């Protein structure tokens, strides 16, 4: 069986004023259909670049990405993307934002009244699912960050995309809101079974959500290791305290630390403490 | 701090000087009126103090009388009409041509490279200095004044509008792309609606410049209009009429500015909730 997303020897060079940055170097990865894959790694290791390449928003320097066997050559409606920030349309209400894709021609080609009914049914369903009913006529800037991300997710789901690409969608939310959003996205995942690629800084989030955690390393951006998450598909918050969970978290965190090239300089910290408190040294 | 919590509403001294703080609508109106009336009162005081010659500074009531006389005997409405017509025409032609060009410059890098340095260069050439050329090329008809207003506003407008277009967040565009939007749809459904509030603000600001160039154009090459009236009054040392002309232009500017602001609030309500 071929994978839903096949990434073959993907290379991406950024040219920044004469210096080349290898954001991706020989990345090979297969992602199966209906899988929830999370991408973690130190800052600058190319997570966003890889995700955007799958979405067709970034061209590879060499190599290939295939979706359903077809090479990706640009963005497409079957690969929806959810961004961290500023992607909602502030001039549209929540409901209009979610229905935005209905105003695009691609969805209007062979439109029938049944389609319209299904579409408005789906809008209502998504509004209900995301708990947006009380604010459906509000504008995005009247909503909290968590609510705004719900709208962004609902909008991305409106097209029934095969693939959902998410770049730190909850990165700007507080811990409690984030937990609620985790269970929400897992619920959506269980209902609609898209293939999800989810970028995050947060290892706990990556394990809790993912079937597989892909760890990338920087300079050059590459895949370092891949972990199967040893948890049942139905996730519950309490699982975060289970030994399997904490063990995997420890392992991934130490691996990220090892690959990031950034270490806490203990000696330097001690020196700082000593100079800050001259009395303590005596 | 404690006092603030107790009384609920802190006293104005504390409340007014909060950085980026808020004031009530009433307070705003009172202060705005004060800001407008205080210079008027100072002017009145100065004119009646006897320190300055009437020829240099007529009193407010004399200016009002002059405006009335101008209205009754000297075709004030005609002057206003022709000036407003020139400003609006020059400004509208600028806007209609600037928008598509700005849309292209703000969207495509090669076009930015092609046009932006050129526009910047022309922008710094003083529009006023073009007047002799315009008279040579276009003549001294209405079209000449409109052409000067056009030269004065168009290049600034293109650059500012291109910047407005460039400020549309990339994430808004990319989100639409991943929903399958075509180029035309991106422009029509994302870029333009997203930039509209900023574009309207740009129009508001450039409208002010259009008035400035109107006066310049009329000072040099006209026989009607508010600017021309000012020039003629200068020849006859009618200071009160100069004042009247300047004040009327200011008033029209203020009115147009306020209409733009009103339209902004009306058309883009989502920007005004918080
Ligand atoms: N448009 C660009 N131009 C130049 N360099 C870029 C560009 N985008 C990314 N890079 C560089 O490519 C590398 C990978 O960037 P990328 O954004 O993919 O990392 P990331 O893993 O998503 O980081 P973060 O966790 O901070 O979001 C970084 O070194 C970054 O500086
Ligand atoms: Mg990133």
Coordinates of C-alpha atoms and ligand atoms in Angstrom, one line a residue:
Chain A
X1 CA 0.0 0.0 0.0
X2 CA 1.4 3.4 -0.9
X3 CA 1.3 6.2 1.6
X4 CA -1.0 9.1 1.5
X5 CA 1.9 11.5 1.6
X6 CA 5.3 10.5 0.2
X7 CA 8.3 12.7 0.7
X8 CA 11.3 11.7 -1.2
X9 CA 14.7 13.3 -0.8
X10 CA 13.2 16.7 -0.2
X11 CA 15.8 19.5 -0.1
X12 CA 15.1 23.1 0.5
X13 CA 17.7 25.9 0.4
X14 CA 16.9 29.4 1.5
X15 CA 19.1 32.1 0.1
X16 CA 19.6 34.8 2.7
X17 CA 21.8 37.5 1.3
X18 CA 24.3 35.1 -0.3
X19 CA 24.3 32.6 2.5
X20 CA 22.4 29.4 1.9
X21 CA 20.4 27.9 4.7
X22 CA 19.5 24.2 4.3
X23 CA 16.0 24.2 5.8
X24 CA 15.5 20.7 4.6
X25 CA 18.2 18.2 3.7
X26 CA 17.3 14.8 2.2
X27 CA 14.0 14.4 4.0
X28 CA 12.3 11.1 3.4
X29 CA 9.0 10.4 5.1
X30 CA 5.8 8.5 4.4
X31 CA 2.6 9.4 6.0
X32 CA -0.3 6.9 5.9
X33 CA -3.9 7.9 5.2
X34 CA -5.9 8.7 8.3
X35 CA -2.9 9.1 10.5
X36 CA -2.2 11.9 13.0
X37 CA 1.5 12.8 12.7
X38 CA 3.1 15.4 14.8
X39 CA 6.3 17.2 14.0
X40 CA 8.6 18.4 16.7
X41 CA 12.1 19.7 16.9
X42 CA 14.3 22.6 18.0
X43 CA 13.4 26.0 16.6
X44 CA 14.6 26.5 13.0
X45 CA 14.8 22.8 12.2
X46 CA 12.5 23.1 9.2
X47 CA 9.2 22.0 10.6
X48 CA 7.2 24.8 9.0
X49 CA 9.1 24.5 5.8
X50 CA 8.3 20.8 5.5
X51 CA 4.6 21.5 6.3
X52 CA 4.4 24.4 3.9
X53 CA 6.0 22.2 1.2
X54 CA 3.3 19.6 1.7
X55 CA 0.7 22.3 1.4
X56 CA 2.3 23.5 -1.8
X57 CA 3.0 27.0 -0.4
X58 CA 6.8 26.4 -0.7
X59 CA 8.7 25.0 -3.6
X60 CA 11.3 22.4 -2.9
X61 CA 14.9 23.0 -4.2
X62 CA 15.0 19.3 -5.2
X63 CA 13.2 16.1 -4.4
X64 CA 9.5 15.4 -4.5
X65 CA 6.4 15.3 -2.4
X66 CA 3.5 13.2 -3.7
X67 CA 0.0 13.2 -2.3
X68 CA -2.1 10.2 -3.4
X69 CA 0.7 9.4 -5.9
X70 CA 0.5 12.8 -7.6
X71 CA 3.4 15.3 -7.2
X72 CA 2.5 18.4 -5.3
X73 CA 2.9 21.5 -7.5
X74 CA 1.0 24.1 -5.6
X75 CA -1.7 24.6 -3.0
X76 CA -5.0 22.8 -3.4
X77 CA -8.3 22.4 -1.7
X78 CA -7.7 18.9 -0.6
X79 CA -4.9 20.0 1.6
X80 CA -6.2 22.6 4.1
X81 CA -3.9 24.6 6.3
X82 CA -4.4 26.1 9.8
X83 CA -2.0 28.8 10.8
X84 CA -1.0 30.1 14.2
X85 CA -2.1 33.7 13.6
X86 CA -3.8 36.3 11.4
X87 CA -5.4 34.0 8.9
X88 CA -9.1 34.7 9.6
X89 CA -10.8 37.3 7.6
X90 CA -11.7 40.2 9.9
X91 CA -14.3 41.6 7.6
X92 CA -16.4 38.5 7.7
X93 CA -18.4 37.1 10.6
X94 CA -17.6 33.8 12.1
X95 CA -20.2 32.0 10.0
X96 CA -19.1 33.8 6.8
X97 CA -15.4 32.9 7.6
X98 CA -16.4 29.2 7.9
X99 CA -18.4 29.4 4.7
X100 CA -15.6 31.2 2.8
X101 CA -14.6 28.3 0.6
X102 CA -18.2 28.2 -0.7
X103 CA -17.6 31.5 -2.4
X104 CA -14.8 30.0 -4.4
X105 CA -15.5 28.8 -7.9
X106 CA -13.9 25.4 -7.4
X107 CA -16.9 24.6 -5.2
X108 CA -19.5 26.0 -7.5
X109 CA -18.8 24.1 -10.7
X110 CA -21.7 21.6 -10.6
X111 CA -23.7 23.1 -7.9
X112 CA -27.1 21.8 -7.1
X113 CA -29.7 22.8 -4.5
X114 CA -28.9 19.6 -2.6
X115 CA -25.2 20.8 -2.4
X116 CA -26.3 24.1 -1.0
X117 CA -28.4 22.3 1.6
X118 CA -25.5 20.0 2.4
X119 CA -23.2 23.0 2.7
X120 CA -25.4 25.0 5.0
X121 CA -25.9 21.8 7.0
X122 CA -22.2 21.3 7.2
X123 CA -21.7 24.9 8.3
X124 CA -24.2 24.4 11.1
X125 CA -22.6 21.1 12.1
X126 CA -19.2 22.6 12.3
X127 CA -20.4 25.6 14.2
X128 CA -22.1 23.2 16.6
X129 CA -19.1 20.9 16.8
X130 CA -16.7 23.7 17.6
X131 CA -19.0 25.4 20.1
X132 CA -19.3 28.5 18.1
X133 CA -23.1 28.8 18.0
X134 CA -23.2 31.7 20.5
X135 CA -20.7 33.8 18.5
X136 CA -21.6 32.8 14.9
X137 CA -22.5 36.4 13.9
X138 CA -19.6 38.0 15.7
X139 CA -16.5 39.3 14.0
X140 CA -13.1 37.5 14.6
X141 CA -11.6 40.4 16.6
X142 CA -14.4 40.1 19.1
X143 CA -13.3 36.6 20.0
X144 CA -10.6 35.2 22.3
X145 CA -7.6 33.6 20.8
X146 CA -9.0 30.1 21.5
X147 CA -12.3 30.9 19.8
X148 CA -10.5 32.3 16.8
X149 CA -8.5 29.1 16.3
X150 CA -11.8 27.2 16.5
X151 CA -13.1 29.2 13.6
X152 CA -9.9 28.7 11.7
X153 CA -10.2 24.9 12.2
X154 CA -13.8 24.9 11.2
X155 CA -13.1 26.9 8.1
X156 CA -10.3 24.5 7.1
X157 CA -12.7 21.5 7.7
X158 CA -15.5 23.0 5.6
X159 CA -14.0 21.7 2.4
X160 CA -13.8 18.2 3.8
X161 CA -10.0 18.2 3.1
X162 CA -8.3 14.8 2.9
X163 CA -5.3 16.4 4.6
X164 CA -5.2 18.9 7.4
X165 CA -1.9 20.7 7.9
X166 CA -1.5 22.6 11.1
X167 CA 1.4 24.9 12.0
X168 CA 1.5 25.5 15.8
X169 CA -2.2 26.2 15.8
X170 CA -2.4 26.4 19.6
X171 CA 1.0 28.0 20.1
X172 CA -0.5 31.3 21.3
X173 CA -3.1 29.8 23.6
X174 CA -2.9 29.3 27.4
X175 CA -2.5 25.8 28.8
X176 CA -6.2 25.3 29.8
X177 CA -7.6 26.5 26.5
X178 CA -5.0 24.3 24.8
X179 CA -6.2 21.2 26.6
X180 CA -9.8 21.9 25.5
X181 CA -8.6 22.3 22.0
X182 CA -6.7 19.1 22.1
X183 CA -9.7 17.1 22.9
X184 CA -11.7 19.0 20.4
X185 CA -9.3 18.2 17.5
X186 CA -9.1 14.6 18.6
X187 CA -12.9 14.5 18.5
X188 CA -12.9 16.0 15.0
X189 CA -10.2 13.5 13.9
X190 CA -12.2 10.6 15.2
X191 CA -15.3 11.8 13.4
X192 CA -13.8 12.8 10.0
X193 CA -10.6 10.8 9.8
X194 CA -8.5 13.2 7.8
X195 CA -4.8 12.8 7.6
X196 CA -3.3 15.3 9.9
X197 CA 0.2 16.7 10.0
X198 CA 0.6 18.9 13.1
X199 CA 3.7 21.0 13.9
X200 CA 4.3 22.0 17.5
X201 CA 7.0 23.1 20.0
X202 CA 5.3 21.2 22.8
X203 CA 6.4 17.6 23.2
X204 CA 3.5 16.8 25.5
X205 CA 1.1 18.1 22.8
X206 CA 2.9 16.1 20.2
X207 CA 2.6 12.8 22.1
X208 CA -1.0 13.4 23.3
X209 CA -2.3 14.1 19.8
X210 CA -0.1 12.0 17.6
X211 CA -0.1 8.4 16.4
X212 CA 3.5 9.1 15.4
X213 CA 5.9 11.8 16.5
X214 CA 8.5 12.8 13.9
X215 CA 11.5 14.6 15.5
X216 CA 13.5 16.9 13.3
X217 CA 17.0 18.3 13.9
X218 CA 18.4 21.6 12.7
X219 CA 21.4 22.7 10.7
X220 CA 20.7 21.2 8.2
X221 CA 17.0 20.5 8.7
X222 CA 16.5 16.8 8.7
X223 CA 14.5 14.0 10.3
X224 CA 16.3 12.7 13.3
X225 CA 14.0 10.0 14.6
X226 CA 10.4 8.8 14.5
X227 CA 8.4 7.5 17.5
X228 CA 5.3 5.4 17.5
X229 CA 3.1 6.6 20.4
X230 CA 2.3 3.6 22.7
X231 CA -1.1 4.9 23.7
X232 CA -4.6 3.6 22.7
X233 CA -6.2 5.6 19.9
X234 CA -8.8 7.0 22.4
X235 CA -6.8 9.6 24.3
X236 CA -7.7 10.9 27.7
X237 CA -6.0 13.7 29.7
X238 CA -5.0 11.3 32.5
X239 CA -2.8 9.3 30.1
X240 CA -0.3 12.2 30.3
X241 CA 0.6 10.8 33.7
X242 CA 1.1 7.2 32.6
X243 CA 4.6 5.8 32.6
X244 CA 4.6 5.2 28.9
X245 CA 3.7 8.8 28.2
X246 CA 6.3 10.3 30.6
X247 CA 9.0 7.9 29.4
X248 CA 8.4 8.8 25.8
X249 CA 8.3 12.5 26.7
X250 CA 11.6 12.2 28.5
X251 CA 13.2 10.4 25.6
X252 CA 12.0 12.9 23.0
X253 CA 12.9 15.9 25.1
X254 CA 16.5 14.7 25.7
X255 CA 16.8 13.9 22.0
X256 CA 15.7 17.5 21.1
X257 CA 18.2 18.8 23.6
X258 CA 20.9 16.7 22.1
X259 CA 20.2 17.8 18.5
X260 CA 19.4 21.5 19.2
X261 CA 23.1 22.4 19.8
X262 CA 21.9 24.7 22.6
X263 CA 22.9 23.7 26.1
X264 CA 22.5 25.3 29.5
X265 CA 25.9 26.5 30.5
X266 CA 25.9 25.5 34.2
X267 CA 29.3 27.1 34.9
X268 CA 28.2 30.4 33.5
X269 CA 25.0 30.3 35.6
X270 CA 26.9 29.7 38.7
X271 CA 29.2 32.6 38.0
X272 CA 26.2 34.9 37.4
X273 CA 24.7 33.8 40.7
X274 CA 28.0 34.4 42.5
X275 CA 28.5 37.9 41.2
X276 CA 24.8 38.8 41.8
X277 CA 25.2 37.8 45.5
X278 CA 28.7 38.6 46.6
X279 CA 27.7 37.7 50.2
X280 CA 26.7 34.2 49.3
X281 CA 30.2 33.4 47.9
X282 CA 31.9 34.2 51.2
Chain B
X1 CA -4.4 52.4 42.9
X2 CA -6.7 51.8 45.9
X3 CA -8.7 54.9 45.1
X4 CA -9.3 53.6 41.7
X5 CA -10.8 50.4 43.0
X6 CA -13.0 52.2 45.6
X7 CA -14.8 54.7 43.5
X8 CA -15.0 52.7 40.4
X9 CA -14.4 55.7 38.1
X10 CA -11.1 57.3 38.7
X11 CA -10.9 61.1 38.5
X12 CA -10.1 62.7 35.2
X13 CA -6.6 63.7 36.0
X14 CA -5.7 60.0 36.4
X15 CA -7.9 58.8 33.6
X16 CA -6.9 61.3 30.9
X17 CA -3.2 60.8 31.2
X18 CA -3.2 57.0 30.9
X19 CA -1.1 56.2 27.9
X20 CA -3.5 55.3 25.0
X21 CA -6.3 55.7 27.5
X22 CA -10.0 56.2 26.6
X23 CA -12.2 59.2 27.1
X24 CA -16.0 59.5 26.8
X25 CA -17.7 60.8 23.7
X26 CA -18.9 63.9 25.6
X27 CA -15.4 64.7 26.8
X28 CA -14.1 64.2 23.3
X29 CA -16.6 66.6 21.8
X30 CA -16.0 69.3 24.4
X31 CA -12.3 69.1 23.9
X32 CA -12.5 69.1 20.1
X33 CA -14.8 72.2 20.3
X34 CA -12.3 73.8 22.7
X35 CA -9.5 73.1 20.3
X36 CA -11.4 74.8 17.5
X37 CA -12.8 77.7 19.5
X38 CA -9.7 78.7 21.5
X39 CA -7.7 79.9 18.4
X40 CA -10.8 81.7 17.2
X41 CA -11.1 83.5 20.5
X42 CA -7.4 84.3 20.4
X43 CA -7.8 85.7 16.9
X44 CA -10.8 87.8 18.0
X45 CA -8.9 89.1 21.0
X46 CA -5.8 90.0 18.9
X47 CA -7.8 91.6 16.2
X48 CA -9.7 93.8 18.7
X49 CA -6.7 94.6 20.9
X50 CA -5.6 97.3 18.5
X51 CA -2.0 95.9 18.4
X52 CA -2.3 94.8 14.8
X53 CA -3.4 96.8 11.8
X54 CA -6.7 95.7 10.3
X55 CA -4.9 95.3 7.0
X56 CA -2.8 92.5 8.4
X57 CA -5.4 90.9 10.5
X58 CA -9.1 91.5 10.1
X59 CA -11.5 90.5 12.9
X60 CA -13.5 87.3 12.6
X61 CA -16.8 89.1 12.2
X62 CA -15.4 91.1 9.3
X63 CA -14.4 87.9 7.6
X64 CA -17.9 86.5 8.2
X65 CA -19.4 89.7 6.7
X66 CA -17.0 89.3 3.7
X67 CA -18.0 85.7 3.2
X68 CA -21.7 86.8 3.2
X69 CA -20.9 89.6 0.7
X70 CA -18.9 87.2 -1.5
X71 CA -21.9 84.9 -1.4
X72 CA -24.5 87.6 -2.2
X73 CA -22.6 89.6 -4.8
X74 CA -19.5 87.8 -5.9
X75 CA -20.7 84.2 -6.8
X76 CA -19.1 82.4 -3.9
X77 CA -21.1 79.3 -4.8
X78 CA -19.6 79.4 -8.3
X79 CA -16.1 79.6 -6.9
X80 CA -16.8 76.8 -4.4
X81 CA -18.4 74.6 -7.1
X82 CA -15.5 75.0 -9.6
X83 CA -12.9 74.3 -6.9
X84 CA -14.7 71.3 -5.6
X85 CA -15.1 70.0 -9.1
X86 CA -11.4 70.4 -9.9
X87 CA -10.3 68.7 -6.7
X88 CA -12.8 65.9 -7.1
X89 CA -12.0 65.3 -10.7
X90 CA -8.2 65.3 -10.3
X91 CA -8.5 63.2 -7.2
X92 CA -10.9 60.7 -8.8
X93 CA -8.8 60.2 -11.9
X94 CA -5.7 59.7 -9.6
X95 CA -7.5 57.1 -7.5
X96 CA -9.0 55.2 -10.4
X97 CA -5.6 54.9 -12.1
X98 CA -3.6 54.4 -8.9
X99 CA -5.6 51.5 -7.6
X100 CA -4.9 48.9 -10.3
X101 CA -1.3 49.9 -10.6
X102 CA -0.9 49.7 -6.8
X103 CA -2.5 46.3 -6.8
X104 CA 0.0 45.0 -9.3
X105 CA 3.0 46.7 -7.6
X106 CA 1.9 45.4 -4.2
X107 CA 1.3 41.9 -5.4
X108 CA 4.1 41.1 -7.9
X109 CA 7.8 41.7 -7.1
X110 CA 9.0 42.3 -10.7
X111 CA 6.4 45.0 -11.1
X112 CA 7.4 46.5 -7.9
X113 CA 11.0 46.6 -9.1
X114 CA 9.9 48.0 -12.4
X115 CA 7.7 50.8 -11.1
X116 CA 8.5 51.7 -7.5
X117 CA 11.9 53.4 -7.9
X118 CA 10.5 55.3 -10.9
X119 CA 7.4 56.4 -9.0
X120 CA 9.6 57.4 -6.0
X121 CA 11.7 59.5 -8.4
X122 CA 8.8 61.3 -9.9
X123 CA 7.2 61.8 -6.5
X124 CA 10.0 63.9 -5.4
X125 CA 9.8 66.2 -8.4
X126 CA 7.7 69.2 -7.1
X127 CA 4.3 69.1 -8.7
X128 CA 4.3 72.9 -8.6
X129 CA 7.3 73.0 -10.9
X130 CA 5.3 71.1 -13.5
X131 CA 2.8 74.0 -13.9
X132 CA 4.7 75.7 -16.7
X133 CA 5.0 72.4 -18.5
X134 CA 1.4 71.5 -18.0
X135 CA 0.3 74.9 -19.3
X136 CA 2.5 74.3 -22.3
X137 CA 1.2 70.8 -22.9
X138 CA -2.4 70.8 -21.7
X139 CA -3.1 74.5 -22.1
X140 CA -4.9 76.7 -19.5
X141 CA -8.3 75.0 -19.6
X142 CA -9.9 73.1 -16.8
X143 CA -7.9 70.1 -17.8
X144 CA -4.7 71.9 -16.8
X145 CA -5.8 72.4 -13.2
X146 CA -7.0 68.8 -13.0
X147 CA -3.7 67.7 -14.4
X148 CA -1.8 69.5 -11.7
X149 CA -3.9 67.9 -9.0
X150 CA -3.3 64.6 -10.7
X151 CA 0.4 65.0 -10.8
X152 CA 0.4 66.1 -7.1
X153 CA -1.5 63.1 -5.8
X154 CA -1.2 60.2 -8.2
X155 CA 2.4 59.1 -7.5
X156 CA 2.0 59.4 -3.7
X157 CA -1.2 57.5 -4.0
X158 CA 0.4 54.6 -6.0
X159 CA 3.1 54.2 -3.4
X160 CA 0.9 54.4 -0.4
X161 CA -1.8 52.1 -1.9
X162 CA 0.9 49.6 -2.9
X163 CA 2.0 49.6 0.7
X164 CA -1.5 49.0 1.8
X165 CA -1.8 46.0 -0.5
X166 CA 1.5 44.6 0.7
X167 CA 0.3 44.9 4.3
X168 CA -2.4 42.2 3.8
X169 CA -1.2 39.4 6.0
X170 CA 0.3 36.5 4.0
X171 CA -1.6 34.0 6.2
X172 CA -4.9 35.4 4.9
X173 CA -3.8 34.9 1.3
X174 CA -2.3 31.4 2.0
X175 CA -5.4 30.3 3.8
X176 CA -7.4 31.1 0.7
X177 CA -4.9 29.3 -1.5
X178 CA -5.2 26.2 0.5
X179 CA -9.0 26.4 0.0
X180 CA -8.5 26.4 -3.7
X181 CA -8.8 30.1 -4.5
X182 CA -7.7 31.2 -8.0
X183 CA -5.7 34.4 -8.5
X184 CA -8.7 36.4 -9.4
X185 CA -10.5 35.1 -6.4
X186 CA -7.6 36.0 -4.2
X187 CA -7.6 39.5 -5.4
X188 CA -11.4 40.0 -5.3
X189 CA -12.2 38.0 -2.1
X190 CA -9.1 38.4 0.0
X191 CA -6.6 41.1 -1.0
X192 CA -9.0 43.9 -1.8
X193 CA -11.4 43.4 1.1
X194 CA -8.5 43.1 3.5
X195 CA -6.8 46.2 2.2
X196 CA -10.0 48.3 1.8
X197 CA -9.9 50.1 5.2
X198 CA -6.3 51.1 4.7
X199 CA -7.0 52.1 1.1
X200 CA -9.8 54.4 2.3
X201 CA -7.5 56.0 4.8
X202 CA -4.9 56.6 2.1
X203 CA -7.7 58.3 0.0
X204 CA -8.5 60.5 3.0
X205 CA -4.9 61.6 3.5
X206 CA -4.3 62.2 -0.2
X207 CA -7.5 64.2 -0.5
X208 CA -5.8 66.8 1.8
X209 CA -3.0 67.0 -0.7
X210 CA -5.4 67.4 -3.6
X211 CA -6.7 70.6 -1.9
X212 CA -3.2 71.9 -1.5
X213 CA -2.4 71.4 -5.1
X214 CA -5.8 72.9 -6.1
X215 CA -4.8 76.2 -4.5
X216 CA -1.4 76.1 -6.2
X217 CA -3.0 75.4 -9.6
X218 CA -5.6 78.2 -9.2
X219 CA -3.0 80.6 -7.9
X220 CA -1.1 80.3 -11.1
X221 CA -3.5 79.5 -13.9
X222 CA -7.1 80.3 -13.3
X223 CA -9.7 82.9 -13.3
X224 CA -12.2 81.3 -10.9
X225 CA -12.2 79.2 -7.8
X226 CA -11.3 79.7 -4.2
X227 CA -7.6 79.7 -4.8
X228 CA -7.9 82.3 -7.5
X229 CA -10.1 84.4 -5.2
X230 CA -7.4 84.4 -2.6
X231 CA -4.8 85.6 -5.2
X232 CA -7.1 88.3 -6.5
X233 CA -7.8 89.5 -3.0
X234 CA -4.1 89.8 -2.4
X235 CA -3.7 92.1 -5.3
X236 CA -6.3 94.5 -3.8
X237 CA -5.0 94.0 -0.2
X238 CA -8.4 92.5 0.9
X239 CA -7.0 90.7 3.8
X240 CA -10.5 89.7 5.0
X241 CA -11.1 87.9 1.8
X242 CA -7.8 86.1 1.9
X243 CA -8.8 84.9 5.4
X244 CA -12.3 84.0 4.1
X245 CA -10.8 81.9 1.3
X246 CA -8.3 80.1 3.5
X247 CA -11.0 79.4 6.1
X248 CA -13.4 78.1 3.5
X249 CA -10.9 75.7 2.1
X250 CA -10.0 74.5 5.6
X251 CA -13.7 74.0 6.3
X252 CA -14.2 71.9 3.1
X253 CA -11.1 69.9 3.9
X254 CA -12.4 69.2 7.4
X255 CA -15.8 68.2 6.0
X256 CA -14.4 65.8 3.5
X257 CA -12.0 64.4 6.1
X258 CA -14.9 63.8 8.5
X259 CA -17.0 62.2 5.7
X260 CA -14.2 59.8 5.0
X261 CA -13.9 58.9 8.7
X262 CA -17.7 58.5 8.9
X263 CA -17.6 56.2 5.8
X264 CA -14.8 54.3 7.4
X265 CA -16.8 53.6 10.6
X266 CA -19.8 52.8 8.6
X267 CA -18.2 50.4 6.1
X268 CA -15.7 48.7 8.3
X269 CA -17.6 48.3 11.6
X270 CA -15.4 45.3 12.7
X271 CA -12.5 47.6 13.2
X272 CA -14.3 49.6 15.8
X273 CA -15.3 46.9 18.3
X274 CA -13.0 46.1 21.1
Ligands
LIG1 N1 11.5 32.6 3.8 C1 12.7 32.3 4.3 N2 13.8 32.9 3.9 C2 15.0 32.6 4.4 N3 15.2 31.7 5.4 C3 14.1 31.0 5.8 C4 12.8 31.3 5.3 N4 11.9 30.5 6.0 C5 12.6 29.8 6.8 N5 13.9 30.0 6.7 C6 15.0 29.4 7.5 O1 14.9 28.0 7.3 C7 15.1 27.3 8.6 C8 13.9 26.5 8.9 O2 12.8 27.4 9.2 P1 11.4 26.9 9.6 O3 10.5 28.0 9.8 O4 10.9 25.8 8.8 O5 11.7 26.3 11.1 P2 10.8 25.8 12.2 O6 11.2 24.4 12.6 O7 9.4 25.9 11.8 O8 11.1 26.8 13.3 P3 10.2 27.3 14.5 O9 10.0 26.2 15.5 O10 10.9 28.5 15.1 O11 8.9 27.7 13.9 C9 15.4 28.4 9.6 O12 16.8 28.5 9.7 C10 14.9 29.7 9.0 O13 15.7 30.8 9.4
LIG2 MG1 7.7 27.2 12.4

